[in-house]
mmCIF file of C-alpha atoms in Angstrom:
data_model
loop_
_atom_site.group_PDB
_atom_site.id
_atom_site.type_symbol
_atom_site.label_atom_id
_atom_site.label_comp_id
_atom_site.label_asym_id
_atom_site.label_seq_id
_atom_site.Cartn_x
_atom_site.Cartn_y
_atom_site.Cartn_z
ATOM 1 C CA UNK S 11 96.264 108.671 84.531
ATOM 2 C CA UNK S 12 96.854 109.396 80.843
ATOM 3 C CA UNK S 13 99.919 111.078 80.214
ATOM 4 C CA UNK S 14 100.961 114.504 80.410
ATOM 5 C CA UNK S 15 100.544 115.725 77.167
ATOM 6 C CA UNK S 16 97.959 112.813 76.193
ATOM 7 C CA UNK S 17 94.649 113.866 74.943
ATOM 8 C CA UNK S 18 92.275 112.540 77.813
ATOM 9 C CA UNK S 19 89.592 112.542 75.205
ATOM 10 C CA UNK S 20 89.538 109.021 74.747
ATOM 11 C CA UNK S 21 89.424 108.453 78.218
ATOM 12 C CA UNK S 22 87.244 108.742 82.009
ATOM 13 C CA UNK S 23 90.514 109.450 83.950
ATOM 14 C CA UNK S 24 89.290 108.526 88.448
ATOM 15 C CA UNK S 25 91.392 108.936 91.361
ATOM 16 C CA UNK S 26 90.841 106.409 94.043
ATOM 17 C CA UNK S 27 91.656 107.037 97.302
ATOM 18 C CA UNK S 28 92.414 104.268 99.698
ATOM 19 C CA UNK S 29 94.789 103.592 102.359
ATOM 20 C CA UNK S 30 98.090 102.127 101.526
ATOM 21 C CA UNK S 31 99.183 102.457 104.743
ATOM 22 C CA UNK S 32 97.921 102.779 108.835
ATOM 23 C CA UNK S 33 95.174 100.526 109.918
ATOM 24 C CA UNK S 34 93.576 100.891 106.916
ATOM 25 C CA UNK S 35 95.885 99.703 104.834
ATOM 26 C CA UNK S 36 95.075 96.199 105.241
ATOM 27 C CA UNK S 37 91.859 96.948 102.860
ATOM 28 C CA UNK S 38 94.274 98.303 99.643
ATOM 29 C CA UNK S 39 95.076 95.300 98.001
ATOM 30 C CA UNK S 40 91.415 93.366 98.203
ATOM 31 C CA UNK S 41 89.631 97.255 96.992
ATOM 32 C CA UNK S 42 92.597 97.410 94.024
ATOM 33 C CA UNK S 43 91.678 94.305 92.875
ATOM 34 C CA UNK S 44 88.107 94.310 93.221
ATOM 35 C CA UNK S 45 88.266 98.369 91.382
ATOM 36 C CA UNK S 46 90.509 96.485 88.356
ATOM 37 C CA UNK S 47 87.383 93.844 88.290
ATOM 38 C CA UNK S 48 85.147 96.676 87.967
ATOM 39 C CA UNK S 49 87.236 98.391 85.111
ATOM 40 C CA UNK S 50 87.728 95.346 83.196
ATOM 41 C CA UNK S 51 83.936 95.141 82.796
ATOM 42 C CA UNK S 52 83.298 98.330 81.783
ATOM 43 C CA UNK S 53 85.833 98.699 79.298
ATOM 44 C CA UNK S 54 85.295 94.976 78.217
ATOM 45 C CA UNK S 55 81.295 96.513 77.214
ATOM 46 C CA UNK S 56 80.577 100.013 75.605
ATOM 47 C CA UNK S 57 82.878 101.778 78.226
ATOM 48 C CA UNK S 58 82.271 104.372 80.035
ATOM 49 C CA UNK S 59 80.294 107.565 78.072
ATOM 50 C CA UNK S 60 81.628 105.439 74.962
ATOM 51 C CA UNK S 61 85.073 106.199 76.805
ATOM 52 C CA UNK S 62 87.632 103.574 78.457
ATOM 53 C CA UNK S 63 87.946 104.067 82.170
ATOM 54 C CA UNK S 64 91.519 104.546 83.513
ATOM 55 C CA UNK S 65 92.112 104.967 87.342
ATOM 56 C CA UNK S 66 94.981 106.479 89.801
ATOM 57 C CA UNK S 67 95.352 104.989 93.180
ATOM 58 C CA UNK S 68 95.720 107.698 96.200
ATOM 59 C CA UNK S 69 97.552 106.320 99.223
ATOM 60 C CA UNK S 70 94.709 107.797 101.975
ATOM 61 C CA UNK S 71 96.522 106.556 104.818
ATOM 62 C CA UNK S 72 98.275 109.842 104.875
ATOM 63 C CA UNK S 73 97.718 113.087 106.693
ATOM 64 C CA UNK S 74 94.238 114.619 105.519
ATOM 65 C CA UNK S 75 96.082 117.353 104.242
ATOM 66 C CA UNK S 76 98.857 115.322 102.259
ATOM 67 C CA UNK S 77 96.107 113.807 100.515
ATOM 68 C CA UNK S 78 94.445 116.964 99.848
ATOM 69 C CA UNK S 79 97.196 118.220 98.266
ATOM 70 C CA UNK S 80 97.939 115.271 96.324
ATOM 71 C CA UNK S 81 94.631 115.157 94.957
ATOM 72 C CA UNK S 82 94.244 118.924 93.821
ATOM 73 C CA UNK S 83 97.368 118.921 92.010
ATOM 74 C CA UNK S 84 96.009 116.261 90.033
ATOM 75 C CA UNK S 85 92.636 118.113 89.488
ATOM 76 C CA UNK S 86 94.615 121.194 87.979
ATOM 77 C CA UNK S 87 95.425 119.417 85.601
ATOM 78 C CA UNK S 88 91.802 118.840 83.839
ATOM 79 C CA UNK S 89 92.160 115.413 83.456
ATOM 80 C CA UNK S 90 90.277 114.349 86.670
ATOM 81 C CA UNK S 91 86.489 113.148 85.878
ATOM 82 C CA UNK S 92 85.963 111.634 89.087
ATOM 83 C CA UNK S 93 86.896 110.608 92.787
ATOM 84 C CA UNK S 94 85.917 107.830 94.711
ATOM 85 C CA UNK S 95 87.939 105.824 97.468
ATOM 86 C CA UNK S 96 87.219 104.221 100.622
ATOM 87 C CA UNK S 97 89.226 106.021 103.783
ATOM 88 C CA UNK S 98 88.400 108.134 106.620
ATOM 89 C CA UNK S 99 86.015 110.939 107.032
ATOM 90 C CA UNK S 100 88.782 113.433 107.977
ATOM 91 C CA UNK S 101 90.301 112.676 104.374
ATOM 92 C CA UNK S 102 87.088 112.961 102.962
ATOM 93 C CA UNK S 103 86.698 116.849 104.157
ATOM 94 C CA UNK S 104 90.242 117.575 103.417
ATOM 95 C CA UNK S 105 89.856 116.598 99.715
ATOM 96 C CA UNK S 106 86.204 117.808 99.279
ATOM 97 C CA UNK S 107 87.519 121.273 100.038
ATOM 98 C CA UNK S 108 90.185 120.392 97.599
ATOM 99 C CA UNK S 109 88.083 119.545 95.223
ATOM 100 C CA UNK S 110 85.442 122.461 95.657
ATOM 101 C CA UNK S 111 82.966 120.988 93.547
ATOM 102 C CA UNK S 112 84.886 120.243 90.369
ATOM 103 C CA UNK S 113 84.098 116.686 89.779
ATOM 104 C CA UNK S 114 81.656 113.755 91.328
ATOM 105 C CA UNK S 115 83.065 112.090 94.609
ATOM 106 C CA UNK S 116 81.662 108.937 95.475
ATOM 107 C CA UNK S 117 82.579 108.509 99.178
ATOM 108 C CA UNK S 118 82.510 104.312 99.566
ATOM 109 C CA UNK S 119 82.588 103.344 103.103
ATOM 110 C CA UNK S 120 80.543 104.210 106.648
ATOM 111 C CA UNK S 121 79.856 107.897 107.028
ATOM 112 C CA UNK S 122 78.703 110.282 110.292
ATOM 113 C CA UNK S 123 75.778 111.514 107.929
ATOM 114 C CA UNK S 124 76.700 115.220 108.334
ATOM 115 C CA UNK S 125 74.109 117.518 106.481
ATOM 116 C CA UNK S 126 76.626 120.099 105.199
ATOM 117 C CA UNK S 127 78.219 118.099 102.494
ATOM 118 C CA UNK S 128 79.503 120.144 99.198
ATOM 119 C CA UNK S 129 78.027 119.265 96.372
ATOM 120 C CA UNK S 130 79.313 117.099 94.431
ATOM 121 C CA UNK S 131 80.363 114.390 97.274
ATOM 122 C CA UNK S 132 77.901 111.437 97.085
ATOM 123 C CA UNK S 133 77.557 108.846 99.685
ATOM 124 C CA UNK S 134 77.494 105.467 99.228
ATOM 125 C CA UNK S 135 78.167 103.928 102.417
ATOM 126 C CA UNK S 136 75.637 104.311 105.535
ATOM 127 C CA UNK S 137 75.123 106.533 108.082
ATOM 128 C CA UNK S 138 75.004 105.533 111.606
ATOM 129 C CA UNK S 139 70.931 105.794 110.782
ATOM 130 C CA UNK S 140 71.117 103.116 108.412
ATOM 131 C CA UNK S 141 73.491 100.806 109.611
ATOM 132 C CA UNK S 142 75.110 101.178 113.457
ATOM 133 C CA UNK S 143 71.755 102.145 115.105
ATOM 134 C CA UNK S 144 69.536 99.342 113.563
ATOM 135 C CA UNK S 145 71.891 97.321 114.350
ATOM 136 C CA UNK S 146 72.437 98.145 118.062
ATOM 137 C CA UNK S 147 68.786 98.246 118.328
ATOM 138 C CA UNK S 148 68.585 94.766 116.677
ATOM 139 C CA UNK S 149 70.899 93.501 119.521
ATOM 140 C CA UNK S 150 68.878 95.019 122.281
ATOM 141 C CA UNK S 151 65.742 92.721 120.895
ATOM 142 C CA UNK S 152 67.428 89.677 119.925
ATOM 143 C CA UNK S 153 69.876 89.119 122.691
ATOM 144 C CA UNK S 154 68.730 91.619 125.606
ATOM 145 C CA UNK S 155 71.482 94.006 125.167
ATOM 146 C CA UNK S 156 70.936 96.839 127.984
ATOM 147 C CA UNK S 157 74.534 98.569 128.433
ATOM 148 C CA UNK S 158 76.721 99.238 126.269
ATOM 149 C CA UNK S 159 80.644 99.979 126.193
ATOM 150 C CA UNK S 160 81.804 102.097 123.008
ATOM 151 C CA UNK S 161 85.361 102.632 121.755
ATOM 152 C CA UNK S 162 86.344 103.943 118.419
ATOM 153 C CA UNK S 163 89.809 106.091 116.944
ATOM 154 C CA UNK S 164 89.732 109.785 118.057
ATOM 155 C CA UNK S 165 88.438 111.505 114.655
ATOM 156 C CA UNK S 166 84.902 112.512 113.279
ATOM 157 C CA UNK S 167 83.035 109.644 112.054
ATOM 158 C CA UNK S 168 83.682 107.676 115.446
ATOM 159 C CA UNK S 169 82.693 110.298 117.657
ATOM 160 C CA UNK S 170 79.537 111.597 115.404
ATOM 161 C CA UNK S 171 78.268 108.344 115.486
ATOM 162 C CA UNK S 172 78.751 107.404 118.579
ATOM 163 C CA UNK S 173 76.673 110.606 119.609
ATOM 164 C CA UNK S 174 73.882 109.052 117.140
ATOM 165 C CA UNK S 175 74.256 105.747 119.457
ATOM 166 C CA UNK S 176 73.931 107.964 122.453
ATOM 167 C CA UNK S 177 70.594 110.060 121.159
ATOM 168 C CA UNK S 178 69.185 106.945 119.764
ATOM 169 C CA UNK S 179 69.127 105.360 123.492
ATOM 170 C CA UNK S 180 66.155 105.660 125.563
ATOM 171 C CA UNK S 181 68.163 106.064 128.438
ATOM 172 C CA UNK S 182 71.503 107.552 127.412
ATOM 173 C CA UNK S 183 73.105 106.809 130.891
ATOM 174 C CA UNK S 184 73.277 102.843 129.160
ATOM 175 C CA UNK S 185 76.576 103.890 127.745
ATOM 176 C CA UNK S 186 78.659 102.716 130.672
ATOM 177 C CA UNK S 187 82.137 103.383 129.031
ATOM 178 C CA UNK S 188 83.287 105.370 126.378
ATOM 179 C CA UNK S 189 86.645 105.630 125.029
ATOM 180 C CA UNK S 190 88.282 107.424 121.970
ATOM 181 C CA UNK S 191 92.162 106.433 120.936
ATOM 182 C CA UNK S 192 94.306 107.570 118.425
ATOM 183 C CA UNK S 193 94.524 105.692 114.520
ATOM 184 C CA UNK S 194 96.976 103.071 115.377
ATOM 185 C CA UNK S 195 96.761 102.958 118.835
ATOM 186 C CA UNK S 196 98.839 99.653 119.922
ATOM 187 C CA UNK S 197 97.062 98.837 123.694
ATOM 188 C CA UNK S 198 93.855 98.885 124.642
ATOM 189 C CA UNK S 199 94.374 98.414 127.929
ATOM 190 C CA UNK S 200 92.968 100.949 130.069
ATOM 191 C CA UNK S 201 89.489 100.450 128.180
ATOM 192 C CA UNK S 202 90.124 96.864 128.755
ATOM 193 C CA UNK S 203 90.586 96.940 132.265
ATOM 194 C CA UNK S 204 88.239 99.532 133.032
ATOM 195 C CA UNK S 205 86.034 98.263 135.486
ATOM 196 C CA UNK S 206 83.025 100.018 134.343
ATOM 197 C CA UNK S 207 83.495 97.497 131.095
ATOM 198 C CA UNK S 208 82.191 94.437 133.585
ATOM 199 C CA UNK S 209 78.480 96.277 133.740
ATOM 200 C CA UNK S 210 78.215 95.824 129.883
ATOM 201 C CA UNK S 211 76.560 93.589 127.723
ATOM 202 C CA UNK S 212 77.985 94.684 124.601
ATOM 203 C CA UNK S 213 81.034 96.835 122.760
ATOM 204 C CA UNK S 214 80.794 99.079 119.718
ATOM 205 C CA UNK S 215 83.316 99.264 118.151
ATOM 206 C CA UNK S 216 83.830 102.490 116.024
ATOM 207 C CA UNK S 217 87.663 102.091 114.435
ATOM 208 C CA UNK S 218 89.227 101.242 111.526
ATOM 209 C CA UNK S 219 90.545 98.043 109.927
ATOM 210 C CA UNK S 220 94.157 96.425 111.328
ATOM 211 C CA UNK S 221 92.367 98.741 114.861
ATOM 212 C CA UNK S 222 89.368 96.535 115.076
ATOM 213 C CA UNK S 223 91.905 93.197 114.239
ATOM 214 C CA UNK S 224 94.230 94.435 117.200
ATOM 215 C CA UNK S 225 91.198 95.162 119.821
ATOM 216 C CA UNK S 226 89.513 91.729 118.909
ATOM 217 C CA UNK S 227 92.960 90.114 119.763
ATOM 218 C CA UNK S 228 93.081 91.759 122.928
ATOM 219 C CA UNK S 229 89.229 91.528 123.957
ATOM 220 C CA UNK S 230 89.263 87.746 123.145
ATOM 221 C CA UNK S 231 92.738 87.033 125.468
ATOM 222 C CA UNK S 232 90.996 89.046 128.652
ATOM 223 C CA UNK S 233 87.918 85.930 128.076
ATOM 224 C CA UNK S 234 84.970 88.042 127.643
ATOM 225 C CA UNK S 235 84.280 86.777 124.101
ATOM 226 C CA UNK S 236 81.565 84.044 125.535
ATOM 227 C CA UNK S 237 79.808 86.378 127.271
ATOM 228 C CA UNK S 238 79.937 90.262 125.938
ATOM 229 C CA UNK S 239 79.081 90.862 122.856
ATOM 230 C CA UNK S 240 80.829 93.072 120.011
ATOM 231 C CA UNK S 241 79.388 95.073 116.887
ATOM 232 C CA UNK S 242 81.095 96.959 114.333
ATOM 233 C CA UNK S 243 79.819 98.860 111.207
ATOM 234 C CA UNK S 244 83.674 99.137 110.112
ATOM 235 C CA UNK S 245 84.940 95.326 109.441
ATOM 236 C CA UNK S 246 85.947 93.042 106.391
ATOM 237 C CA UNK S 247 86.916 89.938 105.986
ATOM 238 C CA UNK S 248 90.225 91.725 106.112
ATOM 239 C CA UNK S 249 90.127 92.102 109.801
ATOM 240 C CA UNK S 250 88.533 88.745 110.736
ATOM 241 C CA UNK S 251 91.670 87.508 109.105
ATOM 242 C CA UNK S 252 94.258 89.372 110.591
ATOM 243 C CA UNK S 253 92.317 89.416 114.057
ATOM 244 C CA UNK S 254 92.217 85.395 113.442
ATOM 245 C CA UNK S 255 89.195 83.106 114.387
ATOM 246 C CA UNK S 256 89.699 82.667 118.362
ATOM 247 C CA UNK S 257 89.360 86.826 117.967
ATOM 248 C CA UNK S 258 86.165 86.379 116.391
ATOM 249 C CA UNK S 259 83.742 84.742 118.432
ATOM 250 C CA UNK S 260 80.256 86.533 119.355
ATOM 251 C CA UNK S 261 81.367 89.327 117.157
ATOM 252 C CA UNK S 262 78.691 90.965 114.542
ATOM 253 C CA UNK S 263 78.906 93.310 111.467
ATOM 254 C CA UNK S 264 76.120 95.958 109.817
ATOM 255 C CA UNK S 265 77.212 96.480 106.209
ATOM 256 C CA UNK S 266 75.490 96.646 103.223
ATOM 257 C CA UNK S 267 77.745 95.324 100.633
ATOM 258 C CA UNK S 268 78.486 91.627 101.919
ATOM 259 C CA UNK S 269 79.377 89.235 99.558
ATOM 260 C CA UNK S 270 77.479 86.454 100.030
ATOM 261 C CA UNK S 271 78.686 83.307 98.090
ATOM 262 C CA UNK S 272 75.138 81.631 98.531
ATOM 263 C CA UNK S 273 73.361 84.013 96.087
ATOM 264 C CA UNK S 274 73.552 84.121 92.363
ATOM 265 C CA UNK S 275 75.198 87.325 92.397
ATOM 266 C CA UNK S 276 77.461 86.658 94.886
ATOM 267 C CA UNK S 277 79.063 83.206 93.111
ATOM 268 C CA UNK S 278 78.921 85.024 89.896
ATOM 269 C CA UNK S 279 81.111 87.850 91.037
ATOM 270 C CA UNK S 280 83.935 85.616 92.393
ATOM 271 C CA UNK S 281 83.656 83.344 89.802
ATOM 272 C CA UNK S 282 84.731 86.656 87.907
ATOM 273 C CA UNK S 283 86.497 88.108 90.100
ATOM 274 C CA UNK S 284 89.011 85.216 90.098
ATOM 275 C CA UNK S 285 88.542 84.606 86.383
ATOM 276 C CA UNK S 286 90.661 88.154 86.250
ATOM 277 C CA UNK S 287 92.688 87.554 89.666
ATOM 278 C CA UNK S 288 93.446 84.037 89.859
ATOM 279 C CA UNK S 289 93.148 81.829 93.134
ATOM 280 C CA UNK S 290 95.697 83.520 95.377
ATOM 281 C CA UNK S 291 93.911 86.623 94.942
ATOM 282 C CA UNK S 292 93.145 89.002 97.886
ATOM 283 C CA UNK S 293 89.971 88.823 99.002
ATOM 284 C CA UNK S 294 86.622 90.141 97.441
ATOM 285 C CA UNK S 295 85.617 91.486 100.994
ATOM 286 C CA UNK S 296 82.414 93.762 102.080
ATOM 287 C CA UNK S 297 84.559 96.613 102.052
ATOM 288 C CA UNK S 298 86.409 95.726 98.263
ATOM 289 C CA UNK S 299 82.643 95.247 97.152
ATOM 290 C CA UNK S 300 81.590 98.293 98.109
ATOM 291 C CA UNK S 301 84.723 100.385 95.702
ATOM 292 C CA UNK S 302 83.554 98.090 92.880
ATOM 293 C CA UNK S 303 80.134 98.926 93.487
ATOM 294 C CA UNK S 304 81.450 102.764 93.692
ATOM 295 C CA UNK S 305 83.140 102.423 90.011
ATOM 296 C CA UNK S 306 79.945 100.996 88.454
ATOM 297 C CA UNK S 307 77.394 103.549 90.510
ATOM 298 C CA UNK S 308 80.215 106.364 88.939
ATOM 299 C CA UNK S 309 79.336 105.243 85.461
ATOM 300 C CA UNK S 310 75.398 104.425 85.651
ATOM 301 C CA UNK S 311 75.455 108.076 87.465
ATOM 302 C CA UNK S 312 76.791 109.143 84.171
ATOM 303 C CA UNK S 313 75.065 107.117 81.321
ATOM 304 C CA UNK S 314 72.015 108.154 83.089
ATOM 305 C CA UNK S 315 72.702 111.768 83.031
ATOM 306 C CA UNK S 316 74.976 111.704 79.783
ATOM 307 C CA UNK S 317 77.873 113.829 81.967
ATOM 308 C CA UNK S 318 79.553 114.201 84.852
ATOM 309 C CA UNK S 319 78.742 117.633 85.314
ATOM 310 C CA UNK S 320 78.289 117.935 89.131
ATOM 311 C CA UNK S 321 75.268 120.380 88.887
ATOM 312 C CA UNK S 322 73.615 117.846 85.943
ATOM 313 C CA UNK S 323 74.369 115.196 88.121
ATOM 314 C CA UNK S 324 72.594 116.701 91.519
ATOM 315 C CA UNK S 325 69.620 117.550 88.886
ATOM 316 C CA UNK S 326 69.044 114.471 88.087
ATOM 317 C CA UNK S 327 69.305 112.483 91.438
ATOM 318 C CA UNK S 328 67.135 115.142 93.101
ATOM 319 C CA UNK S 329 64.650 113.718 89.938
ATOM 320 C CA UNK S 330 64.561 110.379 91.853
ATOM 321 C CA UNK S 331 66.364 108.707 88.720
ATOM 322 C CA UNK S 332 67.020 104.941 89.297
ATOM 323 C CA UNK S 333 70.794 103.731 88.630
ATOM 324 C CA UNK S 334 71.747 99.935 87.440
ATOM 325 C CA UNK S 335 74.629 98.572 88.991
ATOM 326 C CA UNK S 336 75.736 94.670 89.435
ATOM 327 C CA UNK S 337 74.001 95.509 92.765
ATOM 328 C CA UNK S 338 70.968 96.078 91.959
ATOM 329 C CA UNK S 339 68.767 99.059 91.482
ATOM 330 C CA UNK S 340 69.656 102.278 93.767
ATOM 331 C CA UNK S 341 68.826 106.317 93.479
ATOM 332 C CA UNK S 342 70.002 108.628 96.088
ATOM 333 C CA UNK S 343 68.012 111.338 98.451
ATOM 334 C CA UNK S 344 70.074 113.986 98.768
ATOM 335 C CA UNK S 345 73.757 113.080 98.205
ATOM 336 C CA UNK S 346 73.169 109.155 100.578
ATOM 337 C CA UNK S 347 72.301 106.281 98.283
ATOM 338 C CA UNK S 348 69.449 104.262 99.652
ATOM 339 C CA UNK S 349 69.696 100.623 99.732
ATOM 340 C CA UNK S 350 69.472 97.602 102.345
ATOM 341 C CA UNK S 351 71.840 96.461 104.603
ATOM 342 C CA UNK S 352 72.508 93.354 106.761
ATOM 343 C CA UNK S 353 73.766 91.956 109.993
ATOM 344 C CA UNK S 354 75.832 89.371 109.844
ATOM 345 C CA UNK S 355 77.780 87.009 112.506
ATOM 346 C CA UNK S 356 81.467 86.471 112.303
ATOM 347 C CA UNK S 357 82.876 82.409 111.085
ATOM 348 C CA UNK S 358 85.695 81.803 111.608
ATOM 349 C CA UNK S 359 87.111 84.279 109.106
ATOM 350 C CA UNK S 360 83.893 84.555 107.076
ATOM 351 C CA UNK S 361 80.552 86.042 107.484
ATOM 352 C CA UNK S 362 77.564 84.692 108.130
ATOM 353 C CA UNK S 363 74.472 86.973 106.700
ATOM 354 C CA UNK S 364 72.121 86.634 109.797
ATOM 355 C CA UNK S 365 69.408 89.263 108.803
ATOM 356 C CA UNK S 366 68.224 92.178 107.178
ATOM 357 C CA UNK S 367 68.069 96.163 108.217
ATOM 358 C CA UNK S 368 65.184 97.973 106.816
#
C-alpha cells in the first residue's frame, strides 16, 4: 500500500487475501505471481481509472477473525479501493462483516452459493450449481457412477455443498459415506478404511489444496485408484504436484479457469507470464488464473462504471453490463459471474480439458 502519509490519489490501492500458510498455502506463490502479471498489464496500458494499481498481500491462512482484523485496520485507513483473494469461505464472512460494504470484494475461488451475501462481495468462482453438481452428474452418464463417498474439511463451503450433492441426487441414500475433518487433518484413515467406502464408485472430494495432495497420496497407496473414481472442484496444478503423478490417476477436476496451453489465449498468457517471471517461475495454475482474472474483472468492473462505488457498481451489474477481461466477455446475475466451466482429467501433473459444463 502507499505510504502512510502518501496521497493515494495517484493510486487503486487492493488487498489480496490468500493463504500463506495451512493447506492452502501451497497456492500463494503461483496466485502472487500470476496477480503481479495482472498488474504489470494494467499499469503497462492506461491503468486503472487513469490510476496505477498497487496491491497488499493478506496471509488468509489465518484464523477468520485474524484476518478480519487485519483487513479492517487497513480499511480505516481510506486507502483501500478494493478486496479480492482466493481462501476459504469462513474468511470470506469474517472479512465481509469487516468490511460492511465499504469497498468491492471479488471473492476468486469455489463458493457454497449462499443467497445472503452483503453487498458489495462479488463472486467469481462457482457454486456447487455450476461446477460440483454438473460435474457429478457428468460422471453418473459417462462412467455409470451410482454411489458416491464424500469427504471434505469441517467448515461451510464443504458441508453446503455437499448438501447441494445430496439434494441434487435422485436417491439421496447414494451417498454411502460421508466424512468431514478438520483443515490440516494429517490421516485419513478411518474414511479410508471405512468399509462402507468398498460400495462406492466414486469420492468427492470437498477440501482444500496441500488436503486434497495428502488424501490422493493416501487413496492411491490403499489401490483403489484403478477402480474408484475421484472429483474435486478445489484442485490446481499445485496439488497434482505435491500429491505426485502415481496420486493422480482416475482423478477429475470442474473449474472454470484452466489454463489450457493448446488455445491462443492460453500460450499467449504463459508466454507472458514468463516474459515477467522467468522459467523457474511457479506455476500459472487454474487457481493463479482465476486471481489474475479477479484483478482484471476489478478494473473492467470499474472502467465500465467509472467508480468503485459499491452501490454504482451493483447498479450497473443488475443493468446486465458486459465486462472485458483477457477471459473473455462476462456480466454477473446477482453478485455470481456467469461463465463456462470444464472437466478436466488429471496427467501426470497436468490437466487434460476433457469437456465442457453448460
Amino acid at each position: 500500500m502507499s505510504a502512510f502519509g502518501e496521497s493515494p490519489d495517484g493510486t487503486i490501492e487492493i488487498l489480496n487475501i490468500v493463504p500463506m500458510q495451512g493447506p492452502g498455502g501451497i497456492v500463494a506463490a503461483s496466485c502472487d505471481a500470476a496477480i503481479s502479471l495482472a498488474v504489470n498489464e494494467i499499469n503497462a496500458g492506461a491503468g486503472f481509472l487513469g490510476r496505477e494499481i498497487r496491491t497488499t498481500n493478506i496471509d488468509g491462512g489465518r484464523n477468520p477473525r485474524e484476518v478480519a482484523e487485519e483487513v479492517s485496520a487497513l480499511l480505516a485507513t481510506g486507502m483501500v479501493h478494493a478486496i479480492t483473494g482466493w481462501h476459504t469461505s469462513a474468511v470470506r464472512l469474517a472479512v465481509a462483516r469487516a468490511n460492511a460494504s465499504r469497498v468491492p470484494y471479488l471473492f476468486a475461488t469455489g463458493h457454497e452459493g449462499l443467497t445472503n451475501e452483503l453487498p458489495g462481495v462479488l463472486m467469481l468462482g462457482e457454486h456447487p450449481a455450476g461446477q460440483t453438481l454438473p460435474a457429478v452428474h457428468w460422471l453418473e452418464r459417462e462412467h455409470g457412477v451410482r454411489r458416491w463417498a464424500i469427504i471434505g474439511n469441517d467448515y461451510i463451503w464443504p458441508r453446503e455443498s455437499a448438501k447441494a450433492v445430496r439434494r441434487s441426487l435422485t436417491d439421496p441414500s447414494a451417498i454411502v459415506l460421508e466424512r468431514f475433518v478438520p483443515l490440516g487433518a494429517p490421516d485419513f484413515g478411518e474414511f479410508l478404511n471405512h468399509p462402507a467406502l468398498d460400495q462406492a464408485d466414486a469420492v468427492i472430494i470437498l477440501m482444500v489444496g496441500a488436503d486434497v495432495s495428502r488424501f490422493n497420496r493416501q487413496f492411491a497407496a490403499t489401490g483403489r485408484a484403478d477402480t474408484l473414481l475421484r472429483i474435486s472442484p478445489a484442485a490446481d496444478e499445485n496439488v497434482l504436484l505435491t500429491g505426485g503423478p502415481e496420486a493422480n490417476h482416475n482423478f477429475y477436476v470442474a473449474s472454470s479457469f484452466f489454463v489450457d496451453p493448446r488455445s491462443d489465449d492460453g500460450r499467449a498468457r504463459l508466454t507472458r507470464y514468463r516474459r515477467l517471471h522467468g522459467t523457474f517461475a511457479p506455476a500459472l495454475t487454474s487457481f493463479s488464473n482465476m486471481s489474475y482474472e479477479a484483478i482484471h474483472t476489478l478494473r473492467a468492473i470499474g472502467e465500465t462504471v467509472g467508480s468503485l462505488d459499491v452501490p454504482d457498481v451493483h447498479a450497473a451489474l443488475d443493468q446486465g453490463v458486459q465486462l472485458e477481461t483477457p477471459g473473455g466477455s462476462r456480466r454477473f446475475i446477482g453478485n455470481q459471474a456467469q461463465q463456462h466451466g470444464y472437466i478436466a482429467l488429471a496427467d501426470g501433473v497436468d490437466f487434460d480439458i476433457i469437456t465442457r459444463i453448460t
